[in-house]
XYZ file of N, CA and C in Angstrom:
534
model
N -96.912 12.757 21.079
C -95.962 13.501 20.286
C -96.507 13.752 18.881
N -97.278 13.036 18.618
C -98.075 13.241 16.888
C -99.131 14.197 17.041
N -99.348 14.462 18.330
C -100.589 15.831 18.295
C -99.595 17.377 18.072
N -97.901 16.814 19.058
C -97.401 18.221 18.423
C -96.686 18.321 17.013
N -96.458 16.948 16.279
C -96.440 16.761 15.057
C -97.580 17.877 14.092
N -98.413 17.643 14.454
C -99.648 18.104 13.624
C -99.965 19.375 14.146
N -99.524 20.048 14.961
C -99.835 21.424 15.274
C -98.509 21.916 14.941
N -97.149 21.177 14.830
C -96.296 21.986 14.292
C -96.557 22.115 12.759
N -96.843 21.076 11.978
C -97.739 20.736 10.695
C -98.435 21.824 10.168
N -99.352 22.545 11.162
C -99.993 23.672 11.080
C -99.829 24.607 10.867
N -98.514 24.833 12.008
C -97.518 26.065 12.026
C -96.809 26.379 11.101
N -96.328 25.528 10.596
C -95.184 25.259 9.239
C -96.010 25.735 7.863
N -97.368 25.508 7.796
C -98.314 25.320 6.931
C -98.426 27.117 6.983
N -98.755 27.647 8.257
C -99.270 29.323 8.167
C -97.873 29.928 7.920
N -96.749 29.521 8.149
C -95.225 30.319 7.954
C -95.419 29.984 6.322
N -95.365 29.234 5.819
C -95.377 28.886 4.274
C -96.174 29.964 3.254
N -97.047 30.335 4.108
C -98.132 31.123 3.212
C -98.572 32.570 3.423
N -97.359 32.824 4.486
C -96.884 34.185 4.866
C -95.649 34.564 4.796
N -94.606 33.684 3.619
C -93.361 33.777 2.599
C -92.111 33.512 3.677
N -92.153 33.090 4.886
C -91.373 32.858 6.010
C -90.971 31.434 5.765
N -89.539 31.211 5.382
C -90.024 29.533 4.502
C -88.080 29.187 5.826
N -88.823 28.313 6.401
C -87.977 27.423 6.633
C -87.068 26.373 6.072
N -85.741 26.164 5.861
C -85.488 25.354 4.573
C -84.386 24.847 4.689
N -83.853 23.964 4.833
C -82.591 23.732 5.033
C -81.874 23.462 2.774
N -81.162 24.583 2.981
C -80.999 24.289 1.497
C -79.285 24.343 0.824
N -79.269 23.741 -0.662
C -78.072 23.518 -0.863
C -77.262 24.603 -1.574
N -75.922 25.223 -2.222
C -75.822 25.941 -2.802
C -76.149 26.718 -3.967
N -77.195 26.425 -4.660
C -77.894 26.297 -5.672
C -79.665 26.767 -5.080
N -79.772 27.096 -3.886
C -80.943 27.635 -3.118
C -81.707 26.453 -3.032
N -81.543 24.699 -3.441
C -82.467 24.326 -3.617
C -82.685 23.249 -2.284
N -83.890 22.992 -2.188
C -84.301 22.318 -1.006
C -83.482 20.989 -0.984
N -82.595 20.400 0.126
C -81.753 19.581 0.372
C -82.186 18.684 1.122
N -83.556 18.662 2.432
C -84.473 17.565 2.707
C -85.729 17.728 2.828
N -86.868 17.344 2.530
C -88.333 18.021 2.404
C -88.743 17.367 3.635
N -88.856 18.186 4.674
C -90.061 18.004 5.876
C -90.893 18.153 6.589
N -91.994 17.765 7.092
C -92.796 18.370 7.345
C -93.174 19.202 8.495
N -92.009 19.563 9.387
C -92.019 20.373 10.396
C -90.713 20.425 10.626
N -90.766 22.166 11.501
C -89.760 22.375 11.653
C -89.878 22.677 12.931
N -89.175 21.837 13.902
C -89.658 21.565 15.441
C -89.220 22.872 16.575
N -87.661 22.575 16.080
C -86.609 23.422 16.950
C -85.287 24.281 16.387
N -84.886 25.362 16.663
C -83.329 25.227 16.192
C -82.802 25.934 17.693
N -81.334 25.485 17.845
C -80.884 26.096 19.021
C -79.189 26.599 17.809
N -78.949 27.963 18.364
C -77.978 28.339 17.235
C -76.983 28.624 18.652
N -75.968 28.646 18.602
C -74.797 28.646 19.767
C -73.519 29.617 18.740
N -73.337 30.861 19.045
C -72.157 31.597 18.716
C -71.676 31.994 19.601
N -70.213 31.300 19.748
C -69.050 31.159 20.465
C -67.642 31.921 20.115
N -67.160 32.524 20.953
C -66.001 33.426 20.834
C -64.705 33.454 22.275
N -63.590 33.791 21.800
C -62.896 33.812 23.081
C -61.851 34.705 22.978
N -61.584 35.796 23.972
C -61.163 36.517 24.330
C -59.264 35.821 24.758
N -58.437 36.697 24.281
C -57.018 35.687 24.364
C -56.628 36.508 25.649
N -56.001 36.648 26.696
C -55.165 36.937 27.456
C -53.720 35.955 28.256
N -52.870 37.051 28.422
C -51.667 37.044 28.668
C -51.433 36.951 29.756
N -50.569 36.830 30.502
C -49.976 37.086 31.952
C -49.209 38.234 31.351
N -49.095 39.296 31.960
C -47.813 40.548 32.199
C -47.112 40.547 33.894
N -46.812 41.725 33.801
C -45.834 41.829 34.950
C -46.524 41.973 36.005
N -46.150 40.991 37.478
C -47.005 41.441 38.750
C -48.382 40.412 38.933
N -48.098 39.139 38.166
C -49.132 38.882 38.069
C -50.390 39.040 37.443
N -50.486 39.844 36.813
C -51.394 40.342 36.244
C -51.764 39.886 34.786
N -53.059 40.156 34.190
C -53.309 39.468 32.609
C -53.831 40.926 32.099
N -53.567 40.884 30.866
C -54.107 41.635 29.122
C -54.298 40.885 28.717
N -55.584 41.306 28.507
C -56.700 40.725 26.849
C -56.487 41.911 26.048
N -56.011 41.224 24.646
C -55.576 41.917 23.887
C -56.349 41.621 22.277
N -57.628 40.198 22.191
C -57.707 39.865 21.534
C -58.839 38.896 21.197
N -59.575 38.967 20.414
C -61.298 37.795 20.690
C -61.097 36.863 19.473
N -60.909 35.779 19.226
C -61.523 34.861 17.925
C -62.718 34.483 17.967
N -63.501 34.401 17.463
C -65.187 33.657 16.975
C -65.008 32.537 16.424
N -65.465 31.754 17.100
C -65.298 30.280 16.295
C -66.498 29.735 15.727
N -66.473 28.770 15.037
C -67.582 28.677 14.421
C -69.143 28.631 14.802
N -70.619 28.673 14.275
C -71.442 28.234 14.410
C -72.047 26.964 14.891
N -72.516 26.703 16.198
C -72.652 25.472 16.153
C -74.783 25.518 16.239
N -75.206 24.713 15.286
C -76.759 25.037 15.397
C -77.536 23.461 15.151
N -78.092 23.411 16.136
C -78.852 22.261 16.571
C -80.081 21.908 16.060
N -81.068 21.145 15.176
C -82.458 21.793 14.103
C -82.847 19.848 14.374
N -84.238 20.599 14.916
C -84.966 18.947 15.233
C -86.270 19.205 14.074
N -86.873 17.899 13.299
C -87.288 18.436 12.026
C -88.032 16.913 11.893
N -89.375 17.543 11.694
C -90.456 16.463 11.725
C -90.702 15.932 10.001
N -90.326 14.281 10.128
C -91.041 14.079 8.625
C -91.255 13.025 8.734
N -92.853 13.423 7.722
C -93.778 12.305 7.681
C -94.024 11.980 6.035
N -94.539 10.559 5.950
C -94.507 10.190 4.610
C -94.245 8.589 4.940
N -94.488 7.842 3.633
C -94.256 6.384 3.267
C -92.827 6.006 3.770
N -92.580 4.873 3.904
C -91.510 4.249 4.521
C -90.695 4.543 2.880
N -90.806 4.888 1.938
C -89.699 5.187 0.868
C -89.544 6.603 1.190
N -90.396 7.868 1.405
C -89.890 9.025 1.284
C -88.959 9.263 3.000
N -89.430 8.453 4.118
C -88.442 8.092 4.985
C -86.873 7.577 4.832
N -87.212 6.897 4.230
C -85.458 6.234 3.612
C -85.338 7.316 2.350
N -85.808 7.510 2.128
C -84.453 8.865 1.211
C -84.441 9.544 1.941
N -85.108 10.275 2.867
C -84.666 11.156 3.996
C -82.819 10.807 4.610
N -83.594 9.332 4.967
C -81.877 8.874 5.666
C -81.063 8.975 4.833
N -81.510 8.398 3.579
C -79.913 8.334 2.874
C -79.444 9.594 2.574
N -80.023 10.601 2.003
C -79.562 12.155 2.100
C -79.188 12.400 3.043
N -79.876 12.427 4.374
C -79.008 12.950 5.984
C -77.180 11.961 6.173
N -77.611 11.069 5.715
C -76.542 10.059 5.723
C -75.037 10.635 4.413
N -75.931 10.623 3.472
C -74.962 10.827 2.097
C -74.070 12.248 2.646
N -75.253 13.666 3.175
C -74.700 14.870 4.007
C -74.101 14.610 4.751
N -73.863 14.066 5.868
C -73.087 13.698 6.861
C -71.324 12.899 7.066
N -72.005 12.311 5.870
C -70.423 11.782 4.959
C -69.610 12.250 4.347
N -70.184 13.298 3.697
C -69.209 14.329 2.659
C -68.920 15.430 2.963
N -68.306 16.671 2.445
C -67.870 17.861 2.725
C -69.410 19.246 2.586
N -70.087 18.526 1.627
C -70.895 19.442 1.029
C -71.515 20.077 1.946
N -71.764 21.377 1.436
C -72.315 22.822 2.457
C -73.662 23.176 2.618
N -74.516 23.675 3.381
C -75.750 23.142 3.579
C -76.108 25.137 3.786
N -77.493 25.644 3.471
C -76.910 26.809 4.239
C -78.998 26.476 4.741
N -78.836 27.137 6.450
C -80.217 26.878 6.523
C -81.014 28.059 6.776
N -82.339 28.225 6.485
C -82.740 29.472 6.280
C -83.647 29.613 6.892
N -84.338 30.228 7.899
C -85.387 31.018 9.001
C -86.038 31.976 8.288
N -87.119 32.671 9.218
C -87.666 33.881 8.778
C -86.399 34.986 9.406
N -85.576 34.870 10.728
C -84.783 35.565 10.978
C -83.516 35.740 10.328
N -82.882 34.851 9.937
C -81.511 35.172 9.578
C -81.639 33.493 8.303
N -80.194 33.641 7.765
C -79.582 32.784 6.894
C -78.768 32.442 6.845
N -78.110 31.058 7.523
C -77.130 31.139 8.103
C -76.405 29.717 7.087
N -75.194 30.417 6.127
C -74.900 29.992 5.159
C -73.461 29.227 5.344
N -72.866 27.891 4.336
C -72.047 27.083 4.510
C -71.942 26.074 6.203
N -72.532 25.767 6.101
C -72.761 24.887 7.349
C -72.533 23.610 6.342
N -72.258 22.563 7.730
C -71.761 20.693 7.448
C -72.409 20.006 8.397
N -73.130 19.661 7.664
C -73.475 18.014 8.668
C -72.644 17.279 9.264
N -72.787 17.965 10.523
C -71.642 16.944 11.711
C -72.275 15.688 12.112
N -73.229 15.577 12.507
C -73.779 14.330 12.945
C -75.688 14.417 13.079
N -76.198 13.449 12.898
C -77.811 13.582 12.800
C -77.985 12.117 13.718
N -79.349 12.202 14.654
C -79.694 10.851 14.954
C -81.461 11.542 14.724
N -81.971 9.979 14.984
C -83.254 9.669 14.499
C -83.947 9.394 15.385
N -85.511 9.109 15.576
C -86.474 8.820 16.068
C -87.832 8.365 15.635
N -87.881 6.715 15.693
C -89.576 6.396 15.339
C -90.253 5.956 16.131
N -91.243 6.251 16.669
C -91.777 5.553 17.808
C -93.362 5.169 17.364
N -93.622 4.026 17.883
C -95.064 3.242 17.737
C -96.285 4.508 18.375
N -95.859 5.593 19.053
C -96.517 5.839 19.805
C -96.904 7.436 18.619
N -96.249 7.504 17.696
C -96.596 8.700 16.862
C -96.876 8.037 15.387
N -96.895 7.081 15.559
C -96.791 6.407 13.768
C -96.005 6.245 13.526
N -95.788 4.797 12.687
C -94.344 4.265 12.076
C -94.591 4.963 10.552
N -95.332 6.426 10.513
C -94.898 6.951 9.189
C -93.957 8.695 9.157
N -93.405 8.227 11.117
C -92.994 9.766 11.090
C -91.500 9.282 11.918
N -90.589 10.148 11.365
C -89.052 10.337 12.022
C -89.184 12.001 12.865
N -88.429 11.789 13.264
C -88.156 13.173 14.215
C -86.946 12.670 14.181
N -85.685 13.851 13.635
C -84.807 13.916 12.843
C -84.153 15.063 13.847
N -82.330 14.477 14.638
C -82.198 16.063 15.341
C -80.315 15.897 14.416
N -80.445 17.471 13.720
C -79.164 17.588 12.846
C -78.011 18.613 13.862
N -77.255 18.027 13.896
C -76.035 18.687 14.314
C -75.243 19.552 13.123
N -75.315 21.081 12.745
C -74.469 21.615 11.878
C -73.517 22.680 12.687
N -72.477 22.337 11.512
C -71.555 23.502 11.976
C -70.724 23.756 11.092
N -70.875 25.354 11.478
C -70.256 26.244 10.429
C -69.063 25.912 9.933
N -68.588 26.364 8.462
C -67.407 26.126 8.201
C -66.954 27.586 7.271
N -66.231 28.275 8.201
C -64.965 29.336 7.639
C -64.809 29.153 6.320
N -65.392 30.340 5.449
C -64.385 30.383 4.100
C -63.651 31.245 4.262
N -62.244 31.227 4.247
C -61.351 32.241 4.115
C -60.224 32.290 2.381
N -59.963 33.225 2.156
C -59.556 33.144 0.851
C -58.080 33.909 1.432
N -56.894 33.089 0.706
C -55.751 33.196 0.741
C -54.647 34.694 -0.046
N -54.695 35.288 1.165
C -53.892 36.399 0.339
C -52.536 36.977 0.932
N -51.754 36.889 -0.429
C -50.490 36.306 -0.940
C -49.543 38.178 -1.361
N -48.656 38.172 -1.051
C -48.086 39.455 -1.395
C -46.467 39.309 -2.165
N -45.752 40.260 -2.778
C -44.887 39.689 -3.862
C -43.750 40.677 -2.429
N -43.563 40.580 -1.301
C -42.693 41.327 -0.545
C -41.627 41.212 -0.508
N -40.534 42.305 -0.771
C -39.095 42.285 -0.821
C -38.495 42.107 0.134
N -37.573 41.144 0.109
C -36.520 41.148 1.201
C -35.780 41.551 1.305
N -35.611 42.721 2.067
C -33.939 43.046 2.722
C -33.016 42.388 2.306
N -31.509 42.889 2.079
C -30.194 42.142 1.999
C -29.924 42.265 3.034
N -29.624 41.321 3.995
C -28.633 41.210 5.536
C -27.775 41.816 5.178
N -27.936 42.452 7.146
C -26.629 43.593 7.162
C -26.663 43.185 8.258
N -25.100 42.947 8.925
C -24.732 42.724 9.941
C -24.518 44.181 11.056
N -25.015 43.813 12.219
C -24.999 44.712 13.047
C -24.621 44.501 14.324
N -23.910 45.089 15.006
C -22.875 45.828 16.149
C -22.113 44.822 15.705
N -21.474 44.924 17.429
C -19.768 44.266 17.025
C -19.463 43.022 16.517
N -18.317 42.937 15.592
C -18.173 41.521 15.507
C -16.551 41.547 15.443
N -16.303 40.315 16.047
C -15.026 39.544 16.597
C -13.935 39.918 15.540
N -13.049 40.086 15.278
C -12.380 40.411 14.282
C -11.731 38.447 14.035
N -11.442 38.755 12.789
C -11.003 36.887 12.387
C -9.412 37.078 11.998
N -8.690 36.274 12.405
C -7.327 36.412 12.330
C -7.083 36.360 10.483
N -6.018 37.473 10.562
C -5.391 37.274 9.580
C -3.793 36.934 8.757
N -3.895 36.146 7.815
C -2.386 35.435 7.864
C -1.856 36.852 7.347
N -0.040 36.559 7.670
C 0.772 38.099 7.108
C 0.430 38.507 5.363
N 0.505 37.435 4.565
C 0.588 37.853 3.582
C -0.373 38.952 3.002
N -1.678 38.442 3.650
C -3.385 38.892 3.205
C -2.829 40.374 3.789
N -2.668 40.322 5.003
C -2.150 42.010 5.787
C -1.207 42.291 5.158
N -0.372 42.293 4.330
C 1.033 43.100 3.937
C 0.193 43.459 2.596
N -0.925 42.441 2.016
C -1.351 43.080 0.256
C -2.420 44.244 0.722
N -2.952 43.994 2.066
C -4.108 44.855 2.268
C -3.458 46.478 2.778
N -2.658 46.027 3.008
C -1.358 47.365 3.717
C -0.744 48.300 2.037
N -0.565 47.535 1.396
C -0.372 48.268 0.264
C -0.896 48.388 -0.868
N -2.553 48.067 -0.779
C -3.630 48.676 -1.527
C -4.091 49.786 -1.131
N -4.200 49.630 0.176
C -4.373 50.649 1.671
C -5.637 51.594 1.142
């Protein structure tokens, strides 16, 4: 696994110097974990179509939501057992909090994402100076709240209504206001 360490190493090295910058970064554009390969990403956009039952058995789709981004990023880093542990504690500190991550390809930029969950990997068999790191992100919806000043109608009663008994007196004053 450290021979495809070092040929992804390579790869990462010729994308770098042909302005194609892989990056997982914070709102501020700035680099949020430094590593030395960028192995995999699997990006998953998910949507669903709403339908109804109508008459006869039958269904209408009348309607699609998109739900969020879900994108999968396996990410090689090598370095001293200290630049390893700040690795964790950043993947860790991200994973704990709300803060928004946005990660960036030569293809697309795919912005406000959260660290849902990350696990790790060291094995004797690549060097105890390399993690292979797989991040679970997913998108998070900004939507902005909009609010309108709309008038309400005064109720008005409509069709029939019951008539309510009335005592004589109320009918004899209403009889001779008339």
């Amino acid at each position: 696994m450290s021979q495809l360490l070092a040929a992804a190493s390579t790869l990462d090295s010729w994308v770098h110097r042909s302005g194609n910058r892989w990056l997982l970064a914070d709102d501020n554009g700035q680099r949020v974990i430094a590593f030395t390969s960028f192995l995999s990403a699997d990006i998953r956009a998910d949507g669903q179509v709403v339908s109804a039952p109508v008459e006869e058995g039958s269904f209408a789709s009348y309607n699609k939501t998109n739900g969020p981004l879900e994108i999968h990023v396996t990410l090689g880093i090598q370095g001293d057992d200290a630049a390893l542990q700040e690795a964790l504690d950043t993947l860790t500190t991200l994973q704990g909090g709300t803060q928004l991550v946005s990660l960036v390809t030569p293809n697309a930029e795919y912005p406000d994402l959260n660290l849902e969950s990350f696990n790790y990997s060291r094995k004797r068999e690549n060097g105890l100076g390399v993690l292979f790191v797989e991040l679970s992100l997913v998108e998070v919806k900004q939507v902005r709240a909009q609010y309108t000043n709309a008038a309400v109608a005064p109720r008005r009663e409509r069709g029939k209504v019951q008539a309510k008994p009335v005592s004589a007196a109320a009918g004899l004053k209403s009889w001779i206001t008339g």
